[in-house]
Tab-separated table of N, CA and C in Angstrom:
chain	number	residue	atom	x	y	z
E	1	UNK	N	-3.296	9.020	7.679
E	1	UNK	CA	-2.347	8.246	8.876
E	1	UNK	C	-1.479	7.425	7.939
E	2	UNK	N	-0.266	7.136	8.176
E	2	UNK	CA	0.094	5.927	7.519
E	2	UNK	C	0.621	4.517	8.205
E	3	UNK	N	0.581	3.564	7.209
E	3	UNK	CA	0.334	2.230	7.909
E	3	UNK	C	1.633	1.698	7.838
E	4	UNK	N	2.433	1.244	9.278
E	4	UNK	CA	3.581	1.546	9.288
E	4	UNK	C	4.056	-0.655	8.980
E	5	UNK	N	5.236	-0.871	8.199
E	5	UNK	CA	5.729	-2.042	7.930
E	5	UNK	C	5.042	-3.229	8.354
E	6	UNK	N	5.137	-3.355	9.615
E	6	UNK	CA	4.295	-4.469	10.206
E	6	UNK	C	3.071	-4.519	10.065
E	7	UNK	N	2.412	-3.066	10.430
E	7	UNK	CA	0.960	-3.064	10.463
E	7	UNK	C	0.669	-3.725	8.960
E	8	UNK	N	1.338	-3.256	7.623
E	8	UNK	CA	0.749	-3.540	6.386
E	8	UNK	C	0.665	-5.195	6.277
E	9	UNK	N	2.211	-6.025	6.729
E	9	UNK	CA	1.581	-7.293	7.291
E	9	UNK	C	0.798	-7.855	7.684
E	10	UNK	N	-0.327	-7.525	8.700
E	10	UNK	CA	-1.600	-7.687	8.975
E	10	UNK	C	-2.399	-7.334	8.500
E	11	UNK	N	-2.467	-5.969	7.582
E	11	UNK	CA	-3.557	-5.910	6.685
E	11	UNK	C	-3.256	-7.027	5.136
E	12	UNK	N	-1.795	-7.880	5.155
E	12	UNK	CA	-2.116	-7.990	3.886
E	12	UNK	C	-2.313	-9.439	4.107
E	13	UNK	N	-2.447	-10.115	5.440
E	13	UNK	CA	-3.514	-11.310	6.132
E	13	UNK	C	-4.696	-10.825	5.811
E	14	UNK	N	-5.284	-9.546	6.314
E	14	UNK	CA	-6.676	-9.411	6.206
E	14	UNK	C	-7.128	-9.092	4.582
E	15	UNK	N	-6.300	-8.445	3.548
E	15	UNK	CA	-6.927	-8.251	2.666
E	15	UNK	C	-6.590	-10.178	1.616
E	16	UNK	N	-5.799	-10.995	2.419
E	16	UNK	CA	-5.606	-11.831	1.627
E	16	UNK	C	-7.220	-13.658	2.326
E	17	UNK	N	-7.135	-12.917	3.614
E	17	UNK	CA	-8.347	-13.886	4.215
E	17	UNK	C	-9.379	-13.274	4.069
E	18	UNK	N	-9.838	-12.123	4.231
E	18	UNK	CA	-10.769	-11.615	4.245
E	18	UNK	C	-11.499	-11.633	5.420
E	19	UNK	N	-12.615	-11.330	5.728
E	19	UNK	CA	-12.978	-11.138	7.396
E	19	UNK	C	-12.547	-11.960	7.938
E	20	UNK	N	-11.957	-11.811	9.122
E	20	UNK	CA	-11.031	-13.022	9.599
E	20	UNK	C	-10.970	-12.246	11.425
E	21	UNK	N	-11.218	-13.500	12.443
E	21	UNK	CA	-10.603	-13.368	13.766
E	21	UNK	C	-9.176	-13.467	13.728
E	22	UNK	N	-8.784	-12.640	15.188
E	22	UNK	CA	-7.083	-12.605	15.834
E	22	UNK	C	-6.859	-14.004	15.404
E	23	UNK	N	-7.338	-14.820	15.874
E	23	UNK	CA	-6.784	-16.184	15.563
E	23	UNK	C	-6.412	-16.724	14.359
E	24	UNK	N	-7.429	-16.333	13.496
E	24	UNK	CA	-6.848	-16.659	11.922
E	24	UNK	C	-6.426	-15.804	11.253
E	25	UNK	N	-5.863	-14.587	11.684
E	25	UNK	CA	-4.974	-13.826	11.455
E	25	UNK	C	-3.511	-14.042	12.068
E	26	UNK	N	-3.666	-14.792	13.339
E	26	UNK	CA	-2.463	-15.201	13.859
E	26	UNK	C	-1.889	-16.395	13.509
E	27	UNK	N	-2.875	-17.612	12.958
E	27	UNK	CA	-2.497	-18.398	12.155
E	27	UNK	C	-1.868	-18.160	10.719
E	28	UNK	N	-2.278	-17.271	10.452
E	28	UNK	CA	-1.899	-16.922	9.101
E	28	UNK	C	-0.807	-16.251	8.907
E	29	UNK	N	0.029	-15.678	9.460
E	29	UNK	CA	1.310	-15.050	9.724
E	29	UNK	C	2.390	-15.778	10.951
E	30	UNK	N	1.730	-16.679	11.357
E	30	UNK	CA	2.615	-18.134	11.818
E	30	UNK	C	4.057	-18.395	11.557
E	31	UNK	N	3.866	-18.753	9.957
E	31	UNK	CA	5.066	-18.615	9.368
E	31	UNK	C	5.786	-17.630	8.991
E	32	UNK	N	5.443	-16.904	8.922
E	32	UNK	CA	5.971	-15.464	8.204
E	32	UNK	C	6.254	-14.868	9.197
E	33	UNK	N	6.545	-15.049	10.263
E	33	UNK	CA	6.407	-14.118	11.696
E	33	UNK	C	6.801	-14.680	12.931
E	34	UNK	N	7.800	-14.046	13.780
E	34	UNK	CA	7.983	-14.453	14.866
E	34	UNK	C	6.705	-13.739	16.329
E	35	UNK	N	6.333	-13.160	15.419
E	35	UNK	CA	5.371	-12.305	16.847
E	35	UNK	C	4.352	-13.339	17.166
E	36	UNK	N	4.354	-13.238	18.331
E	36	UNK	CA	3.151	-13.231	19.464
E	36	UNK	C	1.971	-13.090	19.103
E	37	UNK	N	1.164	-13.633	19.680
E	37	UNK	CA	-0.238	-13.403	19.286
E	37	UNK	C	-0.705	-12.177	20.048
E	38	UNK	N	-0.358	-11.763	21.227
E	38	UNK	CA	-0.639	-10.253	21.672
E	38	UNK	C	-0.159	-9.313	20.810
E	39	UNK	N	0.954	-9.521	20.332
E	39	UNK	CA	1.934	-8.670	19.063
E	39	UNK	C	0.452	-8.375	18.009
E	40	UNK	N	0.233	-9.309	17.122
E	40	UNK	CA	-0.746	-9.395	16.485
E	40	UNK	C	-2.106	-8.811	17.093
E	41	UNK	N	-2.457	-8.623	18.207
E	41	UNK	CA	-3.787	-8.113	18.253
E	41	UNK	C	-3.540	-6.513	18.372
E	42	UNK	N	-2.511	-6.225	18.974
E	42	UNK	CA	-1.891	-4.814	19.512
E	42	UNK	C	-2.144	-4.166	17.755
E	43	UNK	N	-1.385	-4.523	16.686
E	43	UNK	CA	-1.323	-4.453	15.440
E	43	UNK	C	-2.692	-4.102	14.889
E	44	UNK	N	-3.429	-4.879	15.105
E	44	UNK	CA	-4.820	-5.483	14.927
E	44	UNK	C	-5.699	-3.539	15.581
E	45	UNK	N	-5.770	-3.618	17.113
E	45	UNK	CA	-5.745	-2.544	17.637
E	45	UNK	C	-5.645	-1.058	16.684
E	46	UNK	N	-4.103	-1.001	16.797
E	46	UNK	CA	-3.602	0.332	16.157
E	46	UNK	C	-4.183	0.509	14.913
E	47	UNK	N	-4.527	-0.500	13.883
E	47	UNK	CA	-5.032	-0.294	12.660
E	47	UNK	C	-6.426	0.390	12.742
E	48	UNK	N	-7.623	-0.626	13.581
E	48	UNK	CA	-8.824	-0.076	13.942
E	48	UNK	C	-8.448	1.605	14.204
E	49	UNK	N	-7.489	1.910	15.337
E	49	UNK	CA	-7.712	3.481	15.694
E	49	UNK	C	-6.999	4.327	14.402
E	50	UNK	N	-6.272	3.455	13.652
E	50	UNK	CA	-6.338	4.419	12.391
E	50	UNK	C	-7.389	4.558	11.382
E	51	UNK	N	-8.275	3.688	11.811
E	51	UNK	CA	-9.537	3.888	10.770
E	51	UNK	C	-9.585	3.386	9.462
E	52	UNK	N	-8.527	2.092	9.829
E	52	UNK	CA	-8.419	1.142	8.311
E	52	UNK	C	-9.002	-0.367	8.560
E	53	UNK	N	-9.108	-0.422	9.839
E	53	UNK	CA	-9.557	-1.943	10.262
E	53	UNK	C	-11.128	-1.809	10.935
E	54	UNK	N	-11.977	-2.388	10.827
E	54	UNK	CA	-13.147	-2.497	11.346
E	54	UNK	C	-13.216	-3.787	12.338
E	55	UNK	N	-13.797	-3.303	13.192
E	55	UNK	CA	-14.098	-4.568	14.419
E	55	UNK	C	-15.762	-5.351	14.634
E	56	UNK	N	-15.895	-6.107	14.326
E	56	UNK	CA	-17.382	-6.557	14.690
E	56	UNK	C	-17.719	-8.011	15.439
E	57	UNK	N	-18.420	-8.189	16.364
E	57	UNK	CA	-18.364	-9.148	17.386
E	57	UNK	C	-19.217	-10.159	16.968
E	58	UNK	N	-18.881	-11.101	16.691
E	58	UNK	CA	-19.638	-12.116	16.560
E	58	UNK	C	-19.461	-13.493	17.564
E	59	UNK	N	-20.315	-13.252	18.245
E	59	UNK	CA	-20.256	-14.257	19.266
E	59	UNK	C	-19.594	-13.728	20.720
E	60	UNK	N	-18.770	-14.660	21.206
E	60	UNK	CA	-17.387	-14.259	22.037
E	60	UNK	C	-16.281	-14.041	21.163
E	61	UNK	N	-16.170	-13.974	19.902
E	61	UNK	CA	-15.114	-13.056	19.151
E	61	UNK	C	-15.088	-12.157	18.802
E	62	UNK	N	-13.647	-11.569	17.785
E	62	UNK	CA	-14.480	-10.239	16.910
E	62	UNK	C	-13.669	-10.771	15.651
E	63	UNK	N	-14.234	-10.466	14.930
E	63	UNK	CA	-14.067	-10.625	13.137
E	63	UNK	C	-13.289	-9.207	12.622
E	64	UNK	N	-12.078	-8.966	12.223
E	64	UNK	CA	-11.647	-8.129	11.825
E	64	UNK	C	-11.714	-7.778	10.273
E	65	UNK	N	-12.232	-6.276	9.722
E	65	UNK	CA	-12.223	-6.673	8.446
E	65	UNK	C	-11.706	-5.223	8.355
E	66	UNK	N	-10.932	-5.327	6.596
E	66	UNK	CA	-9.895	-4.466	6.326
E	66	UNK	C	-10.798	-3.324	5.388
E	67	UNK	N	-10.824	-2.295	5.917
E	67	UNK	CA	-11.591	-1.225	5.605
E	67	UNK	C	-11.516	-0.266	4.170
E	68	UNK	N	-9.672	-0.252	4.317
E	68	UNK	CA	-9.307	0.305	3.512
E	68	UNK	C	-8.617	-0.885	2.451
E	69	UNK	N	-8.607	-0.814	1.032
E	69	UNK	CA	-8.386	-1.600	-0.131
E	69	UNK	C	-7.121	-1.581	-0.392
E	70	UNK	N	-6.408	-2.764	-0.903
E	70	UNK	CA	-4.963	-2.951	-1.396
E	70	UNK	C	-4.360	-1.808	-2.323
E	71	UNK	N	-5.148	-1.828	-2.850
E	71	UNK	CA	-4.742	-0.843	-4.366
E	71	UNK	C	-4.707	0.827	-3.876
E	72	UNK	N	-6.039	0.921	-2.836
E	72	UNK	CA	-5.624	2.235	-2.574
E	72	UNK	C	-4.169	2.622	-1.602
E	73	UNK	N	-4.227	1.426	-1.014
E	73	UNK	CA	-2.603	1.705	-0.070
E	73	UNK	C	-1.477	1.500	-1.097
E	74	UNK	N	-1.374	0.586	-1.790
E	74	UNK	CA	-0.369	0.823	-2.625
E	74	UNK	C	-0.264	2.270	-3.534
E	75	UNK	N	-1.813	3.124	-4.215
E	75	UNK	CA	-1.565	3.887	-4.502
E	75	UNK	C	-1.033	5.731	-3.494
E	76	UNK	N	-1.345	5.194	-2.161
E	76	UNK	CA	-1.213	6.101	-1.672
E	76	UNK	C	0.466	6.285	-1.155
E	77	UNK	N	1.030	4.958	-0.929
E	77	UNK	CA	2.744	4.964	-0.206
E	77	UNK	C	3.402	4.811	-1.758
E	78	UNK	N	3.044	4.452	-3.123
E	78	UNK	CA	3.380	4.551	-4.305
E	78	UNK	C	3.800	6.101	-4.296
E	79	UNK	N	2.495	6.933	-4.318
E	79	UNK	CA	2.757	8.590	-4.622
E	79	UNK	C	3.605	9.133	-3.593
E	80	UNK	N	3.217	8.461	-2.529
E	80	UNK	CA	4.199	9.584	-1.252
E	80	UNK	C	5.706	9.141	-1.662
E	81	UNK	N	6.205	7.723	-1.655
E	81	UNK	CA	7.664	7.800	-1.848
E	81	UNK	C	7.658	8.303	-3.197
E	82	UNK	N	7.312	8.741	-4.261
E	82	UNK	CA	7.605	9.260	-5.780
E	82	UNK	C	7.675	10.975	-5.144
E	83	UNK	N	6.800	11.164	-4.568
E	83	UNK	CA	6.886	12.774	-4.144
E	83	UNK	C	7.519	12.894	-3.196
E	84	UNK	N	7.710	12.188	-2.118
E	84	UNK	CA	9.602	12.273	-1.139
E	84	UNK	C	10.900	12.426	-1.911
E	85	UNK	N	10.636	11.206	-2.507
E	85	UNK	CA	12.571	11.357	-3.225
E	85	UNK	C	12.471	11.811	-4.663
E	86	UNK	N	11.456	11.482	-5.310
E	86	UNK	CA	11.684	12.491	-6.570
E	86	UNK	C	10.650	13.211	-7.362
E	87	UNK	N	10.278	14.157	-6.438
E	87	UNK	CA	9.293	15.473	-6.527
E	87	UNK	C	8.248	15.354	-7.300
E	88	UNK	N	8.080	13.762	-7.182
E	88	UNK	CA	6.876	13.335	-7.958
E	88	UNK	C	6.674	13.095	-9.509
E	89	UNK	N	8.008	12.743	-9.875
E	89	UNK	CA	8.102	12.606	-11.626
E	89	UNK	C	9.100	10.898	-11.365
E	90	UNK	N	8.258	10.294	-12.294
E	90	UNK	CA	8.554	8.895	-12.678
E	90	UNK	C	9.649	8.484	-13.475
E	91	UNK	N	10.362	9.394	-14.373
E	91	UNK	CA	12.013	9.612	-14.826
E	91	UNK	C	12.773	8.881	-13.742
E	92	UNK	N	13.087	9.935	-13.119
E	92	UNK	CA	14.154	10.078	-12.133
E	92	UNK	C	13.922	8.842	-10.924
E	93	UNK	N	12.679	8.223	-10.682
E	93	UNK	CA	12.553	6.971	-10.010
E	93	UNK	C	12.966	5.560	-11.319
E	94	UNK	N	12.566	5.627	-12.318
E	94	UNK	CA	13.179	4.845	-13.252
E	94	UNK	C	14.641	4.830	-13.449
E	95	UNK	N	15.215	5.820	-13.471
E	95	UNK	CA	16.684	6.078	-14.037
E	95	UNK	C	17.134	5.173	-12.079
E	96	UNK	N	16.941	5.634	-11.377
E	96	UNK	CA	17.522	5.390	-10.377
E	96	UNK	C	17.294	3.743	-9.855
E	97	UNK	N	16.133	3.194	-10.175
E	97	UNK	CA	16.328	1.784	-9.784
E	97	UNK	C	16.888	0.992	-11.360
E	98	UNK	N	17.252	1.480	-12.205
E	98	UNK	CA	18.141	0.614	-13.062
E	98	UNK	C	19.355	1.065	-13.193
E	99	UNK	N	19.801	1.854	-12.640
E	99	UNK	CA	21.149	2.070	-11.659
E	99	UNK	C	21.502	1.141	-10.689
E	100	UNK	N	20.479	1.219	-10.168
E	100	UNK	CA	21.049	0.152	-8.569
E	100	UNK	C	20.417	-1.431	-8.647
E	101	UNK	N	20.077	-1.572	-9.715
E	101	UNK	CA	19.343	-2.813	-9.801
E	101	UNK	C	19.232	-3.327	-11.624
E	102	UNK	N	19.951	-4.508	-11.819
E	102	UNK	CA	20.000	-4.849	-13.318
E	102	UNK	C	18.379	-5.383	-13.984
E	103	UNK	N	18.157	-4.590	-14.800
E	103	UNK	CA	16.956	-4.510	-15.338
E	103	UNK	C	17.060	-5.836	-16.445
E	104	UNK	N	16.125	-6.955	-16.485
E	104	UNK	CA	15.961	-8.165	-17.033
E	104	UNK	C	15.301	-7.719	-18.321
E	105	UNK	N	15.885	-8.546	-19.828
E	105	UNK	CA	15.074	-8.075	-21.032
E	105	UNK	C	13.416	-8.148	-20.841
E	106	UNK	N	12.736	-8.955	-19.682
E	106	UNK	CA	11.775	-8.883	-19.682
E	106	UNK	C	10.694	-7.969	-19.070
E	107	UNK	N	11.808	-7.159	-17.965
E	107	UNK	CA	11.813	-5.516	-17.528
E	107	UNK	C	11.562	-4.630	-18.067
E	108	UNK	N	12.729	-4.299	-19.218
E	108	UNK	CA	12.507	-3.642	-20.412
E	108	UNK	C	11.519	-3.313	-20.900
E	109	UNK	N	10.958	-4.651	-22.208
E	109	UNK	CA	9.692	-5.041	-22.540
E	109	UNK	C	8.815	-4.815	-21.829
E	110	UNK	N	8.664	-4.933	-20.851
E	110	UNK	CA	7.370	-4.809	-20.049
E	110	UNK	C	7.371	-2.860	-19.465
E	111	UNK	N	8.468	-2.795	-19.624
E	111	UNK	CA	8.462	-1.125	-19.863
E	111	UNK	C	8.084	-0.365	-20.714
E	112	UNK	N	8.633	-1.055	-21.689
E	112	UNK	CA	8.461	-0.516	-23.286
E	112	UNK	C	7.115	-0.748	-23.705
E	113	UNK	N	6.475	-1.841	-23.672
E	113	UNK	CA	5.193	-1.872	-23.473
E	113	UNK	C	4.161	-0.717	-22.937
E	114	UNK	N	4.498	-0.758	-21.658
E	114	UNK	CA	3.559	0.499	-20.935
E	114	UNK	C	3.602	1.906	-21.583
E	115	UNK	N	5.108	2.085	-21.917
E	115	UNK	CA	4.841	3.436	-22.601
E	115	UNK	C	5.162	3.647	-24.059
E	116	UNK	N	4.380	2.385	-24.705
E	116	UNK	CA	3.402	2.322	-25.604
E	116	UNK	C	2.448	2.379	-25.419
E	117	UNK	N	1.700	1.706	-24.468
E	117	UNK	CA	0.368	1.833	-24.680
E	117	UNK	C	0.167	3.270	-23.839
E	118	UNK	N	0.838	4.132	-23.447
E	118	UNK	CA	0.368	5.074	-22.945
E	118	UNK	C	0.239	6.272	-24.213
E	119	UNK	N	1.614	5.804	-24.749
E	119	UNK	CA	1.632	7.307	-25.961
E	119	UNK	C	0.569	6.314	-26.965
E	120	UNK	N	0.150	5.723	-26.886
E	120	UNK	CA	-0.999	5.365	-28.006
E	120	UNK	C	-2.269	5.481	-27.362
E	121	UNK	N	-2.400	5.697	-25.845
E	121	UNK	CA	-3.870	6.054	-25.574
E	121	UNK	C	-4.474	7.617	-26.088
E	122	UNK	N	-5.603	7.706	-26.285
E	122	UNK	CA	-6.086	8.978	-26.332
E	122	UNK	C	-5.632	9.930	-25.194
E	123	UNK	N	-5.852	11.175	-25.590
E	123	UNK	CA	-5.348	12.216	-24.510
E	123	UNK	C	-6.147	12.129	-23.432
E	124	UNK	N	-7.927	12.091	-24.029
E	124	UNK	CA	-8.465	11.573	-23.100
E	124	UNK	C	-8.857	11.192	-22.200
E	125	UNK	N	-7.991	9.977	-22.135
E	125	UNK	CA	-8.502	8.879	-21.781
E	125	UNK	C	-7.117	9.096	-20.722
E	126	UNK	N	-6.193	9.589	-20.571
E	126	UNK	CA	-4.993	9.639	-19.654
E	126	UNK	C	-5.164	9.926	-18.394
E	127	UNK	N	-5.028	9.219	-17.344
E	127	UNK	CA	-5.420	9.935	-15.907
E	127	UNK	C	-4.649	11.151	-15.235
E	128	UNK	N	-5.305	12.085	-14.987
E	128	UNK	CA	-5.423	13.096	-14.380
E	128	UNK	C	-5.116	13.224	-13.016
E	129	UNK	N	-3.462	13.266	-12.682
E	129	UNK	CA	-3.245	13.457	-11.006
E	129	UNK	C	-3.200	14.969	-11.187
E	130	UNK	N	-3.243	15.194	-9.687
E	130	UNK	CA	-3.180	16.472	-9.147
E	130	UNK	C	-2.341	16.586	-7.825
E	131	UNK	N	-1.593	17.510	-7.611
E	131	UNK	CA	-0.790	17.132	-6.689
E	131	UNK	C	-0.850	18.296	-6.283
E	132	UNK	N	-0.678	18.677	-4.350
E	132	UNK	CA	-1.018	19.651	-3.494
E	132	UNK	C	0.421	20.259	-3.219
E	133	UNK	N	0.343	21.743	-3.778
E	133	UNK	CA	1.446	22.334	-3.377
E	133	UNK	C	1.150	22.694	-1.686
E	134	UNK	N	2.050	22.226	-0.897
E	134	UNK	CA	1.520	22.166	0.607
E	134	UNK	C	1.700	23.758	0.645
E	135	UNK	N	2.737	24.564	0.273
E	135	UNK	CA	3.147	25.657	0.769
E	135	UNK	C	2.192	27.116	0.708
E	136	UNK	N	1.563	26.291	-0.816
E	136	UNK	CA	0.507	27.544	-1.231
E	136	UNK	C	-1.525	26.833	-0.984
E	137	UNK	N	-1.130	25.177	-0.432
E	137	UNK	CA	-2.070	24.638	-0.144
E	137	UNK	C	-3.020	24.835	-1.721
E	138	UNK	N	-2.667	24.433	-2.911
E	138	UNK	CA	-3.122	24.541	-4.207
E	138	UNK	C	-3.239	23.432	-4.751
E	139	UNK	N	-4.056	23.015	-5.737
E	139	UNK	CA	-3.990	22.260	-6.274
E	139	UNK	C	-3.383	22.397	-8.075
E	140	UNK	N	-2.210	21.456	-8.211
E	140	UNK	CA	-1.881	21.563	-9.222
E	140	UNK	C	-1.975	20.445	-10.304
E	141	UNK	N	-2.471	20.634	-11.571
E	141	UNK	CA	-1.873	19.242	-12.871
E	141	UNK	C	-0.563	18.591	-12.757
């Protein structure tokens, strides 16, 4: 189940703060949102229902802990975007962003360095990802 943009802001607070009470999350989000404490508590409850946040009782209050790691969430979101919009291919994604947003010399240098690093890595150390063919329910390299 995916995390909505609003829920992702609450998750960002938990990733930053670590295990926290609802009041701590509300205080953390106070400067960057106009959400009421009730809204934030509702978002925390939704995240618990989705299985990405655990709630533990600590005396009279509840402590919320992120169960999903930020890097795992980023990988899922990036992979989903790549698959939905660019058929799982990076070159069209990069081409799109280079057309709609100017790349600085620093951006280009970082991309070039990443490509050089990927080219020089031994083939056996390159990450292998598998895409699922949803029609045939098969994994493909």
